[in-house]
Coordinates of C-alpha atoms in Angstrom, one line a residue:
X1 CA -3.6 33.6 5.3
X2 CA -5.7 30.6 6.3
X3 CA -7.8 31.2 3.3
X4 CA -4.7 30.2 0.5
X5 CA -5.1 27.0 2.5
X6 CA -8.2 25.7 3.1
X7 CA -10.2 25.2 -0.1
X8 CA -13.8 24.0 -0.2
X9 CA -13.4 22.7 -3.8
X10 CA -16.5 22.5 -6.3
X11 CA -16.2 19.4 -8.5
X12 CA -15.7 21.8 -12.0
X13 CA -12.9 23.4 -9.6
X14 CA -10.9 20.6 -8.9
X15 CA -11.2 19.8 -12.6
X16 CA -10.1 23.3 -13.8
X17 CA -7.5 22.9 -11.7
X18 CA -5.8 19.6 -13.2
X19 CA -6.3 21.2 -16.4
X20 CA -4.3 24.6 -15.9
X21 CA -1.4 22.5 -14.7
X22 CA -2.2 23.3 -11.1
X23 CA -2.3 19.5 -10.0
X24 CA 0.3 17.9 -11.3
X25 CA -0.7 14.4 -11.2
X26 CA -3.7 12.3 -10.4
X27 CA -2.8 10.9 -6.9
X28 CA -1.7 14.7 -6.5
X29 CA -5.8 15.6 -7.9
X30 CA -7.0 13.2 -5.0
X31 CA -4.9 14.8 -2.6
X32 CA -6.1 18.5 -2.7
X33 CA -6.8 19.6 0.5
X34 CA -11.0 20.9 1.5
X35 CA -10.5 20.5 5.0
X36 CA -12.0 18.7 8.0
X37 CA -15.5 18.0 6.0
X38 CA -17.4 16.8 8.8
X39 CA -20.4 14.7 7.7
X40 CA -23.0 13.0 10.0
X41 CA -24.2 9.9 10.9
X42 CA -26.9 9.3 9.0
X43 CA -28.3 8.0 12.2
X44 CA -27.5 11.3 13.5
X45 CA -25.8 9.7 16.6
X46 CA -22.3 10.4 15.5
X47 CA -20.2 12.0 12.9
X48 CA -16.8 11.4 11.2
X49 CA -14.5 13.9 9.6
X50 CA -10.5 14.0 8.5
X51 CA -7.8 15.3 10.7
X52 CA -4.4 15.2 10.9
X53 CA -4.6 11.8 12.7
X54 CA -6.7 10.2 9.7
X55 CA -10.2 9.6 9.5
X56 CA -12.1 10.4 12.9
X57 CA -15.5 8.4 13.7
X58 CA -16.8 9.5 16.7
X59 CA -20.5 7.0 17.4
X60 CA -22.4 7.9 21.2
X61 CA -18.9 7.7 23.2
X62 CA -16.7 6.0 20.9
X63 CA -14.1 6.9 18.9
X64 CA -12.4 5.4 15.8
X65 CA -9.4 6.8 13.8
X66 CA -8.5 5.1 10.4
X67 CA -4.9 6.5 10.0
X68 CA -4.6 5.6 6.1
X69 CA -7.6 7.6 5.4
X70 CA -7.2 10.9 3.1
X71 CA -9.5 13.3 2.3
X72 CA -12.5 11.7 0.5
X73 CA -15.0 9.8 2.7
X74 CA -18.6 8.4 2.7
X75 CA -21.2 7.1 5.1
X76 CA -23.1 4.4 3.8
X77 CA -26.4 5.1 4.0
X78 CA -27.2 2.6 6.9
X79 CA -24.5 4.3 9.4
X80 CA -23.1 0.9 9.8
X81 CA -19.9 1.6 7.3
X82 CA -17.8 4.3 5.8
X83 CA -15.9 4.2 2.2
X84 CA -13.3 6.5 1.6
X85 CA -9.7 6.5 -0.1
X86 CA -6.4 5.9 1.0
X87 CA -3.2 4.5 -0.6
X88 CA -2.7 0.9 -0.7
X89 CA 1.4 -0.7 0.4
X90 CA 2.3 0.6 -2.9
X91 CA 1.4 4.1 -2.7
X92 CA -1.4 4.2 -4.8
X93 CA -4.8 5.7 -4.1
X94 CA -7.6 3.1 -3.7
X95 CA -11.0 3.0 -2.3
X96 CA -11.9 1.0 0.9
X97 CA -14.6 0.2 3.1
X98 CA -14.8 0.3 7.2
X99 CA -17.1 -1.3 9.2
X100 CA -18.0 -0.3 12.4
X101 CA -19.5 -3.2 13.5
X102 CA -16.1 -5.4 14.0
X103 CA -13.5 -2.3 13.1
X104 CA -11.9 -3.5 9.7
X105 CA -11.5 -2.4 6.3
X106 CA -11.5 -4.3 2.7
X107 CA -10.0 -3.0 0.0
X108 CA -12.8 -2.0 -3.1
X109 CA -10.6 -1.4 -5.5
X110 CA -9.1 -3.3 -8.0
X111 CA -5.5 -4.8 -6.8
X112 CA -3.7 -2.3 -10.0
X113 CA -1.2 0.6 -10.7
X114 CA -3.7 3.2 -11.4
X115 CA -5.5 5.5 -9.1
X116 CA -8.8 5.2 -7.9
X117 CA -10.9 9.2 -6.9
X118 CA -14.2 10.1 -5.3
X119 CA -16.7 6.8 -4.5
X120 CA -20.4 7.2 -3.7
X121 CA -22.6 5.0 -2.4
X122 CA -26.0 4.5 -3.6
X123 CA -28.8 5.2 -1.2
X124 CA -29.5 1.5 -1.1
X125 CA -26.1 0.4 -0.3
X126 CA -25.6 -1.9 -2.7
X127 CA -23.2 0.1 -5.4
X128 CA -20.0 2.4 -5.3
X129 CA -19.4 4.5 -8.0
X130 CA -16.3 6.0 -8.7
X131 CA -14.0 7.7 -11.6
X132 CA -10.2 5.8 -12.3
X133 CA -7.5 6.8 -14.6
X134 CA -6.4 3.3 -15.5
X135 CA -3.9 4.9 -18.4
X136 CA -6.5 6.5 -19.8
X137 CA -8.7 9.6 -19.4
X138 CA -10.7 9.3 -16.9
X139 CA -13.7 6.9 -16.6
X140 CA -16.8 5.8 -14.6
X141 CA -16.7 2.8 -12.5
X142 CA -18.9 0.9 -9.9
X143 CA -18.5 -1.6 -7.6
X144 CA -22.0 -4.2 -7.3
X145 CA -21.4 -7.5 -5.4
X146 CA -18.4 -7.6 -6.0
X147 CA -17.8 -7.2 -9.5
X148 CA -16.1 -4.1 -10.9
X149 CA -17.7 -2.8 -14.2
X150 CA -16.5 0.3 -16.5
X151 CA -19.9 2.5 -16.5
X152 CA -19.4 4.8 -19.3
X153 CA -17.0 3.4 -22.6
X154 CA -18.2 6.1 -25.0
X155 CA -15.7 7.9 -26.8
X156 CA -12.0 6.8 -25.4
X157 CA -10.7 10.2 -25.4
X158 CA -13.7 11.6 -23.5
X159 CA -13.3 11.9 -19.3
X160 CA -16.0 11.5 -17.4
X161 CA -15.8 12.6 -13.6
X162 CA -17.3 12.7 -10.0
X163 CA -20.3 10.5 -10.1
X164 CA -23.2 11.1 -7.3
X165 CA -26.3 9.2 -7.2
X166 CA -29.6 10.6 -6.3
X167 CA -32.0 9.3 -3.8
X168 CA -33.5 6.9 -5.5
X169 CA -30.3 5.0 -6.7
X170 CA -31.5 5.3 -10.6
X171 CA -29.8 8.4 -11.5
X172 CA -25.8 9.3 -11.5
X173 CA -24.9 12.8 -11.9
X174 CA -21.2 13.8 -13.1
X175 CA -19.2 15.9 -15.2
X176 CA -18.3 14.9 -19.1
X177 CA -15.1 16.4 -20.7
X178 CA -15.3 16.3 -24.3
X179 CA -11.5 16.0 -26.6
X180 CA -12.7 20.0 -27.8
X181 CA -12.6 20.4 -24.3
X182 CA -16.1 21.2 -23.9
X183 CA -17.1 20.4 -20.2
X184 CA -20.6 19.2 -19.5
X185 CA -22.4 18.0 -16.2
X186 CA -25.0 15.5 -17.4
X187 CA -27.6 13.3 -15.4
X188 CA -27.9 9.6 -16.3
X189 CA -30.5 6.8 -16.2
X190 CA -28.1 4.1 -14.4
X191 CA -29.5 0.8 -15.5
X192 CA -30.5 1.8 -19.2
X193 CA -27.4 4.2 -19.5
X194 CA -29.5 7.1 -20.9
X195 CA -28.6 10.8 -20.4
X196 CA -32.0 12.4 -19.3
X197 CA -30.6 15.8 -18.6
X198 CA -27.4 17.9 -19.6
X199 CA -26.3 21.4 -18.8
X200 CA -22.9 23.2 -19.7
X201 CA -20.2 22.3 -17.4
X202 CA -18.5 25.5 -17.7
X203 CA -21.5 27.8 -16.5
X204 CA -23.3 25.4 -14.1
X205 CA -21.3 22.9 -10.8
X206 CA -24.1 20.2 -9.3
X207 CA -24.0 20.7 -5.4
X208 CA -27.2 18.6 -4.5
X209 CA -30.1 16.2 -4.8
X210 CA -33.7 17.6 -3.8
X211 CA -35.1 14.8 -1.4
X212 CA -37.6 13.3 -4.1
X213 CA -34.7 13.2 -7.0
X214 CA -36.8 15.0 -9.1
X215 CA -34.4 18.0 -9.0
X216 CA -30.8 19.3 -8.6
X217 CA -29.1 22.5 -6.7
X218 CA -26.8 24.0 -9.0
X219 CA -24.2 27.0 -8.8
X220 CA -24.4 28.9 -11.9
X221 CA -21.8 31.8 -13.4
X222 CA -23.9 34.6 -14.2
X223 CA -20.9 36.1 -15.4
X224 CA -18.4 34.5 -17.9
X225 CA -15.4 36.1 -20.4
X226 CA -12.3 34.0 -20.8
X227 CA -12.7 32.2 -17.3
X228 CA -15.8 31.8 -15.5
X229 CA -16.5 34.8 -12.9
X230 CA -16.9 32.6 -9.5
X231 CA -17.8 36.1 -7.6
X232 CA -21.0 37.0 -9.4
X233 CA -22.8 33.5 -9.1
X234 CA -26.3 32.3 -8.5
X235 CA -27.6 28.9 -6.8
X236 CA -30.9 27.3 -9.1
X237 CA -32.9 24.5 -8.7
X238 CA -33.2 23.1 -12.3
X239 CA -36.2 20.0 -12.4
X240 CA -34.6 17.3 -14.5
X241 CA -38.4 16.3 -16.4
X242 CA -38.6 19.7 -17.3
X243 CA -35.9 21.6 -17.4
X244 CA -37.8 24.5 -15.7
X245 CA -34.9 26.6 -13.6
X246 CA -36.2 28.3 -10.4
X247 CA -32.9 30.8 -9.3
X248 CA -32.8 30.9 -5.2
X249 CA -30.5 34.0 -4.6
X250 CA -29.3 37.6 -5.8
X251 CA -25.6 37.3 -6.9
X252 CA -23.5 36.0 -4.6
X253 CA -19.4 35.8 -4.0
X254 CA -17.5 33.0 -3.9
X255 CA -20.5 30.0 -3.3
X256 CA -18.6 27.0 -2.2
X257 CA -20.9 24.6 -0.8
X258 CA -25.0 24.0 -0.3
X259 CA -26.8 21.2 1.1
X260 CA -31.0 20.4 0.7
X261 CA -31.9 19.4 3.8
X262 CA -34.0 15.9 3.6
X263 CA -36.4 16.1 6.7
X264 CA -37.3 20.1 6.9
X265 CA -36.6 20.8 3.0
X266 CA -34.2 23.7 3.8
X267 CA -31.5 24.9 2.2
X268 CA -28.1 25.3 3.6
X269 CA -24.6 27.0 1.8
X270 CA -21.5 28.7 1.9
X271 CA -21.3 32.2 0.5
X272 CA -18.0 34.8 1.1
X273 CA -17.5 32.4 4.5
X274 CA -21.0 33.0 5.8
X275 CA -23.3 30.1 6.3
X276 CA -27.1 31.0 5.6
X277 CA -30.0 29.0 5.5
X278 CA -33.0 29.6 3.4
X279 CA -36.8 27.7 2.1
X280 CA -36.3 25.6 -0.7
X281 CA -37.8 28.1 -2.6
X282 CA -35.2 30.7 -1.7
X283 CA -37.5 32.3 1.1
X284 CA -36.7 33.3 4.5
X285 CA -32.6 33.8 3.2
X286 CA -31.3 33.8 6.6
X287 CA -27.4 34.5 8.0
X288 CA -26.8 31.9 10.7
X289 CA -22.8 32.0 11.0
X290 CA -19.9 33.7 9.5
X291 CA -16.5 31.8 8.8
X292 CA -18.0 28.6 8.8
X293 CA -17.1 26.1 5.6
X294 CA -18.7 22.5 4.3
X295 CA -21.9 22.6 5.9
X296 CA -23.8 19.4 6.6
X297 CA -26.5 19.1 7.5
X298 CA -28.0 16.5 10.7
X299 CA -30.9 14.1 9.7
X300 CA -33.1 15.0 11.9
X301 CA -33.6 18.6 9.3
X302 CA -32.2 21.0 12.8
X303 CA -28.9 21.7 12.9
X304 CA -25.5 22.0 10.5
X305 CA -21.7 20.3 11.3
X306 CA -19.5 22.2 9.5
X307 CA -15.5 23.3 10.5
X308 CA -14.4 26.9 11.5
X309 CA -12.3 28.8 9.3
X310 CA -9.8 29.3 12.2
X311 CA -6.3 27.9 13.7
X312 CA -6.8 24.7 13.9
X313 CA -9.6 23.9 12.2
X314 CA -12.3 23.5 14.9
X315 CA -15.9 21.2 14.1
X316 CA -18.6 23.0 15.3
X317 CA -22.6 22.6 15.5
X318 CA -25.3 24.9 15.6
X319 CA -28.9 25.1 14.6
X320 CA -30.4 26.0 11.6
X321 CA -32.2 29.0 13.6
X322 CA -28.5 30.6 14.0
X323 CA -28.5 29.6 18.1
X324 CA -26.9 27.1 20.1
X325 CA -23.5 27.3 18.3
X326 CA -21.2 24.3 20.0
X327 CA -17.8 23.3 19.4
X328 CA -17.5 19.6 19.2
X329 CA -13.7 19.0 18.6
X330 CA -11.4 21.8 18.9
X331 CA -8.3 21.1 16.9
X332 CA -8.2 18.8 13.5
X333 CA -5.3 19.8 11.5
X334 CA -1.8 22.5 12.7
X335 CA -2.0 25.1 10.4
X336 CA 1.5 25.2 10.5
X337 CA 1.5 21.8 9.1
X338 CA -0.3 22.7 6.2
X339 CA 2.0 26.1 5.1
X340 CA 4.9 23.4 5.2

């Protein structure tokens, strides 16, 4: 079944997973498969998104393919660049950045033996955060002219993963695993390195920035006994100056992705493979497609990219009303290829 293959992953997910002794090792953690995750321009004049080939960046009527490229990839925020991993001549995962303008890459990363996961770009360009294992659990890092600096050297045996910055480049969201193996997802002040906001890891999985930063979109367990129950969920806003919650949805089944949309303040996600759209105060729930995955949505506030669950892994389009669905690039991946 095409589902046992193609996993949109929630950070906590991917965590749980390395825990259970599902991922075996930390190039391995890197390496899990989510599919073609198309993401947009944020010129909205072209997209990117990961194939078989590499990584695909596809500007007006060009087309770029960076062959090392795995599955982890950002635009910068001025469209003129694209960070994302691959592994380095010795066959370790590092972080580098492409440049559209004269079509290389640099390497980020530190020249070292340890693995390098998940980089984000602040919305002013000018750092990349990332988590590293460096023998050690894992740490926050980020990259700021040119100088790499540990962010977080709390407690050694604590892990600290996935950072995302908000809009305004002064906060970092991420997830905090604690020795007693208590997970939390916790909101930072970057520069002063204060913790402004915390909820528990186990219950709640951050999957977005409201436009002013002054909130987060969260996926929260409604039900929980041993393991959290991932098919009776609930997406929340939660206002990180108050604290005041504001749930968006009756209980849904398997909520994989969402996405606050910047220029119309709409809400789009994943739920049981059906892509709705709703107000950012849960109004107006809408179905727009079913079997689509990793919804993104296009600056301009209009219309979703987002990849078919179907052979071949097809990109699509269509607008946030549900009409005008288009297929923009037919095949990315042979399933076959991935059941090897």
């Amino acid at each position: 079944m095409l589902l046992t293959i193609v996993l949109i992953l929630p950070f906590h997910f991917l965590f749980s997973q390395q825990e259970s002794g599902g991922i075996v090792n930390a190039n391995e953690f890197a390496d899990v498969f989510s599919g073609p995750v198309p993401k947009w321009r944020p010129r909205g004049d072209g997209y990117a998104f990961i194939a078989r080939s590499g990584l695909v960046i596809k500007v007006n009527d060009s087309t770029r393919v960076i062959q090392e490229a795995q599955n982890t990839f950002t635009w910068s925020h001025d469209g003129e660049s694209i960070v994302y991993t691959a592994k380095d001549s010795s066959g370790i995962l590092k972080i580098f950045r492409y440049f559209l303008n004269d079509g290389t890459s640099k390497l980020l990363s530190l020249e070292s033996g340890w693995a390098d996961f998940y980089p984000d770009i602040s919305p002013d360009d000018s750092i990349v955060a990332y988590y590293s294992a460096k023998g050690e659990p894992y740490k926050l890092y980020y990259l700021k002219n040119g100088v790499t600096r540990k962010l977080l050297a709390r407690d050694p045996l604590e892990e600290y993963l996935h950072p995302k910055w908000s809009p305004g480049s002064n906060y970092l969201v991420y997830f905090k695993h604690l020795p007693t193996d208590e997970v939390i997802l916790e909101i930072m002040e970057f520069f002063s390195k204060r913790v402004v906001f915390s909820l528990d890891g186990n219950r709640f999985d951050f999957y977005a920035w409201s436009p002013d930063g002054k909130e987060i979109l969260a996926r929260e367990v409604v039900e929980t006994t041993v393991y959290p129950d991932y098919n009776n969920v609930v997406l929340v806003r939660f206002n990180i100056e108050t604290g005041n919650k504001t749930v968006l949805t009756r209980k849904l089944k398997d909520l994989s992705s969402a996405e606050w949309s910047k220029a119309s303040n709409r809400i789009v996600f994943v739920a049981n493979e059906e892509l709705y759209v709703m107000e950012e105060n849960g109004a107006n729930l809408k179905k727009i497609f079913s079997g689509g995955h990793a919804p993104n949505i296009h600056p301009n506030g209009k219309k979703v990219i987002f990849f078919r669950n179907r052979k071949n892994l097809p990109v699509c389009e269509i607008d946030l009303t549900g009409d005008n669905l288009k297929t923009l690039e037919r095949k990315t991946f042979k399933i076959s290829d991935l059941e090897e």
